């Protein structure tokens, strides 16, 4: 079953040209938007990959430590594995807040200026 995307709520008053897109891409405002995104996303991505690799390495090479019982049949490996899910959701929530506060207003300003022809 194929689905179609709905049309945009309103069409822009002005469709930007290729030259206008290139001009905006080289603007300081767009550079600031990219820096705001990269300064958040890149460090968190690296930190999460390092955290994931630590879990994998501990699972492979520190079986005794990972098998240590924490409570009942719950061991360190299970706790750290569940922490992987928790950190994934926390990072997604944190990014959504960051995007709403810092990225979306800047992106909307650029979009409005381009679609308005200003």
mmCIF file of N, CA and C in Angstrom:
data_model
loop_
_atom_site.group_PDB
_atom_site.id
_atom_site.type_symbol
_atom_site.label_atom_id
_atom_site.label_comp_id
_atom_site.label_asym_id
_atom_site.label_seq_id
_atom_site.Cartn_x
_atom_site.Cartn_y
_atom_site.Cartn_z
ATOM 1 N N UNK A 1 0.844 -1.165 0.000
ATOM 2 C CA UNK A 1 0.000 0.000 0.000
ATOM 3 C C UNK A 1 0.895 1.235 0.000
ATOM 4 N N UNK A 2 0.721 2.097 -0.972
ATOM 5 C CA UNK A 2 1.523 3.304 -1.084
ATOM 6 C C UNK A 2 0.834 4.445 -0.345
ATOM 7 N N UNK A 3 1.638 5.254 0.262
ATOM 8 C CA UNK A 3 1.091 6.431 0.933
ATOM 9 C C UNK A 3 1.661 7.669 0.268
ATOM 10 N N UNK A 4 0.871 8.683 0.244
ATOM 11 C CA UNK A 4 1.310 9.945 -0.327
ATOM 12 C C UNK A 4 1.493 10.945 0.793
ATOM 13 N N UNK A 5 2.492 11.800 0.647
ATOM 14 C CA UNK A 5 2.679 12.840 1.643
ATOM 15 C C UNK A 5 1.672 13.942 1.375
ATOM 16 N N UNK A 6 1.109 14.493 2.432
ATOM 17 C CA UNK A 6 0.130 15.557 2.238
ATOM 18 C C UNK A 6 0.817 16.818 1.717
ATOM 19 N N UNK A 7 0.081 17.654 1.026
ATOM 20 C CA UNK A 7 0.682 18.897 0.543
ATOM 21 C C UNK A 7 1.022 19.811 1.707
ATOM 22 N N UNK A 8 1.965 20.729 1.527
ATOM 23 C CA UNK A 8 2.296 21.653 2.610
ATOM 24 C C UNK A 8 1.074 22.480 2.999
ATOM 25 N N UNK A 9 1.051 22.895 4.258
ATOM 26 C CA UNK A 9 -0.091 23.657 4.769
ATOM 27 C C UNK A 9 -0.315 24.930 3.959
ATOM 28 N N UNK A 10 0.768 25.612 3.643
ATOM 29 C CA UNK A 10 0.663 26.807 2.797
ATOM 30 C C UNK A 10 1.897 26.852 1.912
ATOM 31 N N UNK A 11 1.707 27.288 0.712
ATOM 32 C CA UNK A 11 2.857 27.360 -0.188
ATOM 33 C C UNK A 11 3.591 28.670 0.056
ATOM 34 N N UNK A 12 4.921 28.644 -0.075
ATOM 35 C CA UNK A 12 5.676 29.871 0.170
ATOM 36 C C UNK A 12 5.353 30.928 -0.871
ATOM 37 N N UNK A 13 5.427 32.172 -0.454
ATOM 38 C CA UNK A 13 5.147 33.280 -1.358
ATOM 39 C C UNK A 13 6.242 33.403 -2.415
ATOM 40 N N UNK A 14 7.418 32.950 -2.076
ATOM 41 C CA UNK A 14 8.568 33.083 -2.966
ATOM 42 C C UNK A 14 9.382 31.800 -2.920
ATOM 43 N N UNK A 15 9.607 31.190 -4.061
ATOM 44 C CA UNK A 15 10.449 29.995 -4.113
ATOM 45 C C UNK A 15 11.881 30.431 -4.378
ATOM 46 N N UNK A 16 12.791 30.142 -3.455
ATOM 47 C CA UNK A 16 14.179 30.590 -3.606
ATOM 48 C C UNK A 16 14.863 29.919 -4.795
ATOM 49 N N UNK A 17 15.765 30.662 -5.400
ATOM 50 C CA UNK A 17 16.545 30.133 -6.514
ATOM 51 C C UNK A 17 17.773 29.408 -5.970
ATOM 52 N N UNK A 18 18.464 28.732 -6.844
ATOM 53 C CA UNK A 18 19.695 28.040 -6.466
ATOM 54 C C UNK A 18 20.723 29.027 -5.920
ATOM 55 N N UNK A 19 20.805 30.176 -6.548
ATOM 56 C CA UNK A 19 21.758 31.197 -6.098
ATOM 57 C C UNK A 19 21.424 31.681 -4.690
ATOM 58 N N UNK A 20 20.130 31.819 -4.400
ATOM 59 C CA UNK A 20 19.720 32.254 -3.065
ATOM 60 C C UNK A 20 20.062 31.196 -2.013
ATOM 61 N N UNK A 21 19.859 29.922 -2.366
ATOM 62 C CA UNK A 21 20.236 28.848 -1.444
ATOM 63 C C UNK A 21 21.743 28.877 -1.179
ATOM 64 N N UNK A 22 22.515 29.053 -2.223
ATOM 65 C CA UNK A 22 23.977 29.098 -2.079
ATOM 66 C C UNK A 22 24.394 30.297 -1.233
ATOM 67 N N UNK A 23 23.760 31.431 -1.462
ATOM 68 C CA UNK A 23 24.070 32.637 -0.684
ATOM 69 C C UNK A 23 23.777 32.425 0.809
ATOM 70 N N UNK A 24 22.631 31.810 1.103
ATOM 71 C CA UNK A 24 22.274 31.543 2.504
ATOM 72 C C UNK A 24 23.242 30.534 3.108
ATOM 73 N N UNK A 25 23.619 29.537 2.330
ATOM 74 C CA UNK A 25 24.549 28.517 2.834
ATOM 75 C C UNK A 25 25.881 29.134 3.244
ATOM 76 N N UNK A 26 26.288 30.180 2.581
ATOM 77 C CA UNK A 26 27.562 30.828 2.905
ATOM 78 C C UNK A 26 27.403 31.975 3.911
ATOM 79 N N UNK A 27 26.190 32.226 4.372
ATOM 80 C CA UNK A 27 25.958 33.333 5.304
ATOM 81 C C UNK A 27 26.426 32.986 6.712
ATOM 82 N N UNK A 28 26.689 34.022 7.485
ATOM 83 C CA UNK A 28 27.109 33.847 8.877
ATOM 84 C C UNK A 28 25.978 33.239 9.706
ATOM 85 N N UNK A 29 24.752 33.604 9.382
ATOM 86 C CA UNK A 29 23.592 33.093 10.124
ATOM 87 C C UNK A 29 23.465 31.576 9.962
ATOM 88 N N UNK A 30 23.652 31.078 8.741
ATOM 89 C CA UNK A 30 23.589 29.640 8.508
ATOM 90 C C UNK A 30 24.777 28.938 9.148
ATOM 91 N N UNK A 31 25.945 29.577 9.099
ATOM 92 C CA UNK A 31 27.119 29.017 9.764
ATOM 93 C C UNK A 31 26.903 28.885 11.257
ATOM 94 N N UNK A 32 26.245 29.864 11.845
ATOM 95 C CA UNK A 32 25.935 29.807 13.280
ATOM 96 C C UNK A 32 24.962 28.662 13.583
ATOM 97 N N UNK A 33 23.984 28.454 12.717
ATOM 98 C CA UNK A 33 23.043 27.342 12.883
ATOM 99 C C UNK A 33 23.776 26.006 12.809
ATOM 100 N N UNK A 34 24.663 25.854 11.837
ATOM 101 C CA UNK A 34 25.435 24.608 11.723
ATOM 102 C C UNK A 34 26.328 24.397 12.929
ATOM 103 N N UNK A 35 26.979 25.455 13.409
ATOM 104 C CA UNK A 35 27.830 25.335 14.601
ATOM 105 C C UNK A 35 27.017 24.933 15.820
ATOM 106 N N UNK A 36 25.836 25.514 15.974
ATOM 107 C CA UNK A 36 24.977 25.173 17.116
ATOM 108 C C UNK A 36 24.578 23.700 17.066
ATOM 109 N N UNK A 37 24.302 23.198 15.874
ATOM 110 C CA UNK A 37 23.952 21.778 15.738
ATOM 111 C C UNK A 37 25.162 20.894 15.995
ATOM 112 N N UNK A 38 26.264 21.204 15.340
ATOM 113 C CA UNK A 38 27.457 20.364 15.465
ATOM 114 C C UNK A 38 28.038 20.371 16.866
ATOM 115 N N UNK A 39 28.013 21.506 17.532
ATOM 116 C CA UNK A 39 28.599 21.580 18.875
ATOM 117 C C UNK A 39 27.806 20.747 19.870
ATOM 118 N N UNK A 40 26.573 20.450 19.553
ATOM 119 C CA UNK A 40 25.761 19.580 20.412
ATOM 120 C C UNK A 40 25.834 18.133 19.946
ATOM 121 N N UNK A 41 25.588 17.914 18.667
ATOM 122 C CA UNK A 41 25.439 16.548 18.148
ATOM 123 C C UNK A 41 26.750 15.768 18.118
ATOM 124 N N UNK A 42 27.825 16.369 17.674
ATOM 125 C CA UNK A 42 29.070 15.615 17.529
ATOM 126 C C UNK A 42 29.626 15.120 18.863
ATOM 127 N N UNK A 43 29.766 15.974 19.879
ATOM 128 C CA UNK A 43 30.285 15.463 21.157
ATOM 129 C C UNK A 43 29.396 14.387 21.782
ATOM 130 N N UNK A 44 28.082 14.554 21.694
ATOM 131 C CA UNK A 44 27.190 13.537 22.259
ATOM 132 C C UNK A 44 27.260 12.235 21.478
ATOM 133 N N UNK A 45 27.409 12.323 20.179
ATOM 134 C CA UNK A 45 27.542 11.109 19.372
ATOM 135 C C UNK A 45 28.812 10.361 19.738
ATOM 136 N N UNK A 46 29.908 11.081 19.857
ATOM 137 C CA UNK A 46 31.185 10.462 20.223
ATOM 138 C C UNK A 46 31.100 9.854 21.624
ATOM 139 N N UNK A 47 30.504 10.589 22.559
ATOM 140 C CA UNK A 47 30.375 10.080 23.928
ATOM 141 C C UNK A 47 29.514 8.822 23.969
ATOM 142 N N UNK A 48 28.408 8.804 23.208
ATOM 143 C CA UNK A 48 27.547 7.637 23.240
ATOM 144 C C UNK A 48 28.230 6.436 22.586
ATOM 145 N N UNK A 49 28.942 6.651 21.496
ATOM 146 C CA UNK A 49 29.657 5.539 20.854
ATOM 147 C C UNK A 49 30.724 4.994 21.796
ATOM 148 N N UNK A 50 31.434 5.881 22.493
ATOM 149 C CA UNK A 50 32.444 5.433 23.457
ATOM 150 C C UNK A 50 31.788 4.623 24.580
ATOM 151 N N UNK A 51 30.647 5.080 25.064
ATOM 152 C CA UNK A 51 29.909 4.385 26.128
ATOM 153 C C UNK A 51 29.458 3.012 25.629
ATOM 154 N N UNK A 52 28.977 2.940 24.395
ATOM 155 C CA UNK A 52 28.545 1.668 23.825
ATOM 156 C C UNK A 52 29.738 0.713 23.667
ATOM 157 N N UNK A 53 30.848 1.224 23.134
ATOM 158 C CA UNK A 53 32.032 0.377 22.957
ATOM 159 C C UNK A 53 32.582 -0.104 24.296
ATOM 160 N N UNK A 54 32.510 0.739 25.318
ATOM 161 C CA UNK A 54 32.930 0.314 26.648
ATOM 162 C C UNK A 54 32.099 -0.872 27.109
ATOM 163 N N UNK A 55 30.800 -0.804 26.889
ATOM 164 C CA UNK A 55 29.911 -1.903 27.264
ATOM 165 C C UNK A 55 30.281 -3.185 26.509
ATOM 166 N N UNK A 56 30.527 -3.057 25.215
ATOM 167 C CA UNK A 56 30.893 -4.222 24.406
ATOM 168 C C UNK A 56 32.230 -4.802 24.875
ATOM 169 N N UNK A 57 33.214 -3.927 25.105
ATOM 170 C CA UNK A 57 34.523 -4.408 25.560
ATOM 171 C C UNK A 57 34.436 -5.071 26.925
ATOM 172 N N UNK A 58 33.688 -4.467 27.836
ATOM 173 C CA UNK A 58 33.510 -5.085 29.152
ATOM 174 C C UNK A 58 32.819 -6.443 29.029
ATOM 175 N N UNK A 59 31.844 -6.523 28.141
ATOM 176 C CA UNK A 59 31.143 -7.798 27.944
ATOM 177 C C UNK A 59 32.075 -8.873 27.413
ATOM 178 N N UNK A 60 33.016 -8.483 26.557
ATOM 179 C CA UNK A 60 33.931 -9.453 25.963
ATOM 180 C C UNK A 60 35.108 -9.805 26.859
ATOM 181 N N UNK A 61 35.649 -8.830 27.553
ATOM 182 C CA UNK A 61 36.915 -9.043 28.258
ATOM 183 C C UNK A 61 36.831 -8.987 29.780
ATOM 184 N N UNK A 62 35.701 -8.606 30.327
ATOM 185 C CA UNK A 62 35.570 -8.522 31.784
ATOM 186 C C UNK A 62 34.335 -9.297 32.230
ATOM 187 N N UNK A 63 34.284 -10.549 31.835
ATOM 188 C CA UNK A 63 33.133 -11.391 32.150
ATOM 189 C C UNK A 63 32.871 -11.512 33.639
ATOM 190 N N UNK A 64 33.940 -11.599 34.424
ATOM 191 C CA UNK A 64 33.778 -11.699 35.874
ATOM 192 C C UNK A 64 33.106 -10.466 36.448
ATOM 193 N N UNK A 65 33.558 -9.299 36.008
ATOM 194 C CA UNK A 65 32.965 -8.042 36.479
ATOM 195 C C UNK A 65 31.515 -7.926 36.021
ATOM 196 N N UNK A 66 31.263 -8.218 34.748
ATOM 197 C CA UNK A 66 29.911 -8.081 34.211
ATOM 198 C C UNK A 66 28.952 -9.101 34.835
ATOM 199 N N UNK A 67 29.476 -10.215 35.302
ATOM 200 C CA UNK A 67 28.642 -11.229 35.927
ATOM 201 C C UNK A 67 28.402 -11.006 37.400
ATOM 202 N N UNK A 68 28.994 -9.953 37.956
ATOM 203 C CA UNK A 68 28.816 -9.654 39.371
ATOM 204 C C UNK A 68 27.346 -9.369 39.668
ATOM 205 N N UNK A 69 26.805 -10.070 40.664
ATOM 206 C CA UNK A 69 25.400 -9.893 41.040
ATOM 207 C C UNK A 69 25.214 -8.562 41.759
ATOM 208 N N UNK A 70 24.187 -7.855 41.370
ATOM 209 C CA UNK A 70 23.844 -6.580 42.003
ATOM 210 C C UNK A 70 22.727 -6.810 43.015
ATOM 211 N N UNK A 71 21.687 -7.498 42.584
ATOM 212 C CA UNK A 71 20.556 -7.827 43.455
ATOM 213 C C UNK A 71 19.842 -9.033 42.862
ATOM 214 N N UNK A 72 19.746 -10.090 43.598
ATOM 215 C CA UNK A 72 19.092 -11.296 43.095
ATOM 216 C C UNK A 72 19.800 -11.824 41.858
ATOM 217 N N UNK A 73 19.054 -12.010 40.792
ATOM 218 C CA UNK A 73 19.636 -12.468 39.538
ATOM 219 C C UNK A 73 20.046 -11.324 38.613
ATOM 220 N N UNK A 74 20.008 -10.119 39.080
ATOM 221 C CA UNK A 74 20.383 -8.953 38.284
ATOM 222 C C UNK A 74 21.879 -8.729 38.440
ATOM 223 N N UNK A 75 22.589 -8.712 37.295
ATOM 224 C CA UNK A 75 24.040 -8.510 37.357
ATOM 225 C C UNK A 75 24.423 -7.181 36.707
ATOM 226 N N UNK A 76 25.701 -6.865 36.769
ATOM 227 C CA UNK A 76 26.219 -5.602 36.241
ATOM 228 C C UNK A 76 25.924 -5.493 34.744
ATOM 229 N N UNK A 77 26.067 -6.591 33.994
ATOM 230 C CA UNK A 77 25.817 -6.564 32.551
ATOM 231 C C UNK A 77 24.385 -6.123 32.239
ATOM 232 N N UNK A 78 23.419 -6.641 32.991
ATOM 233 C CA UNK A 78 22.031 -6.266 32.762
ATOM 234 C C UNK A 78 21.805 -4.789 33.087
ATOM 235 N N UNK A 79 22.374 -4.339 34.189
ATOM 236 C CA UNK A 79 22.221 -2.928 34.587
ATOM 237 C C UNK A 79 22.818 -2.015 33.520
ATOM 238 N N UNK A 80 24.043 -2.329 33.062
ATOM 239 C CA UNK A 80 24.672 -1.489 32.036
ATOM 240 C C UNK A 80 23.937 -1.584 30.701
ATOM 241 N N UNK A 81 23.413 -2.764 30.373
ATOM 242 C CA UNK A 81 22.635 -2.912 29.148
ATOM 243 C C UNK A 81 21.370 -2.070 29.170
ATOM 244 N N UNK A 82 20.667 -2.078 30.289
ATOM 245 C CA UNK A 82 19.477 -1.237 30.420
ATOM 246 C C UNK A 82 19.847 0.245 30.437
ATOM 247 N N UNK A 83 21.020 0.562 30.978
ATOM 248 C CA UNK A 83 21.489 1.951 30.970
ATOM 249 C C UNK A 83 21.730 2.448 29.547
ATOM 250 N N UNK A 84 22.061 1.535 28.631
ATOM 251 C CA UNK A 84 22.208 1.917 27.223
ATOM 252 C C UNK A 84 20.878 2.469 26.688
ATOM 253 N N UNK A 85 19.787 1.786 27.004
ATOM 254 C CA UNK A 85 18.476 2.263 26.567
ATOM 255 C C UNK A 85 18.137 3.600 27.228
ATOM 256 N N UNK A 86 18.401 3.698 28.507
ATOM 257 C CA UNK A 86 18.108 4.932 29.224
ATOM 258 C C UNK A 86 18.869 6.109 28.625
ATOM 259 N N UNK A 87 20.165 5.926 28.362
ATOM 260 C CA UNK A 87 20.942 7.028 27.795
ATOM 261 C C UNK A 87 20.463 7.380 26.390
ATOM 262 N N UNK A 88 20.010 6.406 25.627
ATOM 263 C CA UNK A 88 19.471 6.695 24.292
ATOM 264 C C UNK A 88 18.264 7.620 24.403
ATOM 265 N N UNK A 89 17.337 7.293 25.294
ATOM 266 C CA UNK A 89 16.151 8.126 25.462
ATOM 267 C C UNK A 89 16.498 9.494 26.051
ATOM 268 N N UNK A 90 17.442 9.541 26.973
ATOM 269 C CA UNK A 90 17.842 10.829 27.545
ATOM 270 C C UNK A 90 18.485 11.729 26.508
ATOM 271 N N UNK A 91 19.335 11.161 25.670
ATOM 272 C CA UNK A 91 19.976 11.959 24.621
ATOM 273 C C UNK A 91 18.935 12.468 23.632
ATOM 274 N N UNK A 92 17.974 11.629 23.252
ATOM 275 C CA UNK A 92 16.914 12.057 22.331
ATOM 276 C C UNK A 92 16.090 13.190 22.940
ATOM 277 N N UNK A 93 15.748 13.059 24.221
ATOM 278 C CA UNK A 93 14.987 14.105 24.902
ATOM 279 C C UNK A 93 15.798 15.406 24.982
ATOM 280 N N UNK A 94 17.073 15.269 25.336
ATOM 281 C CA UNK A 94 17.951 16.434 25.463
ATOM 282 C C UNK A 94 18.114 17.127 24.111
ATOM 283 N N UNK A 95 18.282 16.343 23.045
ATOM 284 C CA UNK A 95 18.423 16.930 21.716
ATOM 285 C C UNK A 95 17.138 17.645 21.300
ATOM 286 N N UNK A 96 15.985 17.067 21.590
ATOM 287 C CA UNK A 96 14.718 17.704 21.243
ATOM 288 C C UNK A 96 14.587 19.061 21.936
ATOM 289 N N UNK A 97 14.988 19.113 23.197
ATOM 290 C CA UNK A 97 14.960 20.404 23.926
ATOM 291 C C UNK A 97 15.936 21.395 23.318
ATOM 292 N N UNK A 98 17.155 20.916 23.012
ATOM 293 C CA UNK A 98 18.177 21.783 22.410
ATOM 294 C C UNK A 98 17.697 22.316 21.062
ATOM 295 N N UNK A 99 17.136 21.434 20.245
ATOM 296 C CA UNK A 99 16.671 21.846 18.925
ATOM 297 C C UNK A 99 15.544 22.875 19.040
ATOM 298 N N UNK A 100 14.611 22.633 19.935
ATOM 299 C CA UNK A 100 13.488 23.560 20.101
ATOM 300 C C UNK A 100 13.951 24.924 20.595
ATOM 301 N N UNK A 101 14.944 24.939 21.461
ATOM 302 C CA UNK A 101 15.398 26.203 22.053
ATOM 303 C C UNK A 101 16.410 26.939 21.187
ATOM 304 N N UNK A 102 17.321 26.200 20.539
ATOM 305 C CA UNK A 102 18.445 26.862 19.855
ATOM 306 C C UNK A 102 18.397 26.741 18.332
ATOM 307 N N UNK A 103 18.013 25.589 17.816
ATOM 308 C CA UNK A 103 18.104 25.365 16.373
ATOM 309 C C UNK A 103 16.854 25.813 15.620
ATOM 310 N N UNK A 104 15.698 25.438 16.119
ATOM 311 C CA UNK A 104 14.460 25.732 15.401
ATOM 312 C C UNK A 104 14.220 27.231 15.186
ATOM 313 N N UNK A 105 14.439 28.088 16.187
ATOM 314 C CA UNK A 105 14.235 29.519 15.928
ATOM 315 C C UNK A 105 15.164 30.061 14.841
ATOM 316 N N UNK A 106 16.422 29.626 14.843
ATOM 317 C CA UNK A 106 17.370 30.084 13.817
ATOM 318 C C UNK A 106 16.975 29.557 12.448
ATOM 319 N N UNK A 107 16.594 28.290 12.379
ATOM 320 C CA UNK A 107 16.186 27.699 11.107
ATOM 321 C C UNK A 107 14.903 28.356 10.589
ATOM 322 N N UNK A 108 13.978 28.628 11.475
ATOM 323 C CA UNK A 108 12.722 29.262 11.061
ATOM 324 C C UNK A 108 12.970 30.672 10.542
ATOM 325 N N UNK A 109 13.903 31.389 11.162
ATOM 326 C CA UNK A 109 14.226 32.738 10.690
ATOM 327 C C UNK A 109 14.812 32.690 9.277
ATOM 328 N N UNK A 110 15.697 31.763 9.045
ATOM 329 C CA UNK A 110 16.289 31.615 7.708
ATOM 330 C C UNK A 110 15.212 31.223 6.702
ATOM 331 N N UNK A 111 14.367 30.259 7.068
ATOM 332 C CA UNK A 111 13.308 29.795 6.172
ATOM 333 C C UNK A 111 12.335 30.927 5.847
ATOM 334 N N UNK A 112 11.917 31.669 6.847
ATOM 335 C CA UNK A 112 10.972 32.769 6.625
ATOM 336 C C UNK A 112 11.566 33.819 5.710
ATOM 337 N N UNK A 113 12.836 34.144 5.935
ATOM 338 C CA UNK A 113 13.498 35.146 5.101
ATOM 339 C C UNK A 113 13.584 34.664 3.652
ATOM 340 N N UNK A 114 13.911 33.392 3.470
ATOM 341 C CA UNK A 114 14.036 32.875 2.105
ATOM 342 C C UNK A 114 12.682 32.766 1.404
ATOM 343 N N UNK A 115 11.664 32.288 2.100
ATOM 344 C CA UNK A 115 10.361 32.134 1.482
ATOM 345 C C UNK A 115 9.652 33.461 1.291
ATOM 346 N N UNK A 116 9.977 34.413 2.150
ATOM 347 C CA UNK A 116 9.365 35.741 2.018
ATOM 348 C C UNK A 116 10.053 36.603 0.986
ATOM 349 N N UNK A 117 11.216 36.178 0.540
ATOM 350 C CA UNK A 117 11.944 36.946 -0.462
ATOM 351 C C UNK A 117 12.645 38.156 0.105
ATOM 352 N N UNK A 118 12.743 38.224 1.448
ATOM 353 C CA UNK A 118 13.373 39.384 2.084
ATOM 354 C C UNK A 118 14.879 39.348 1.954
#
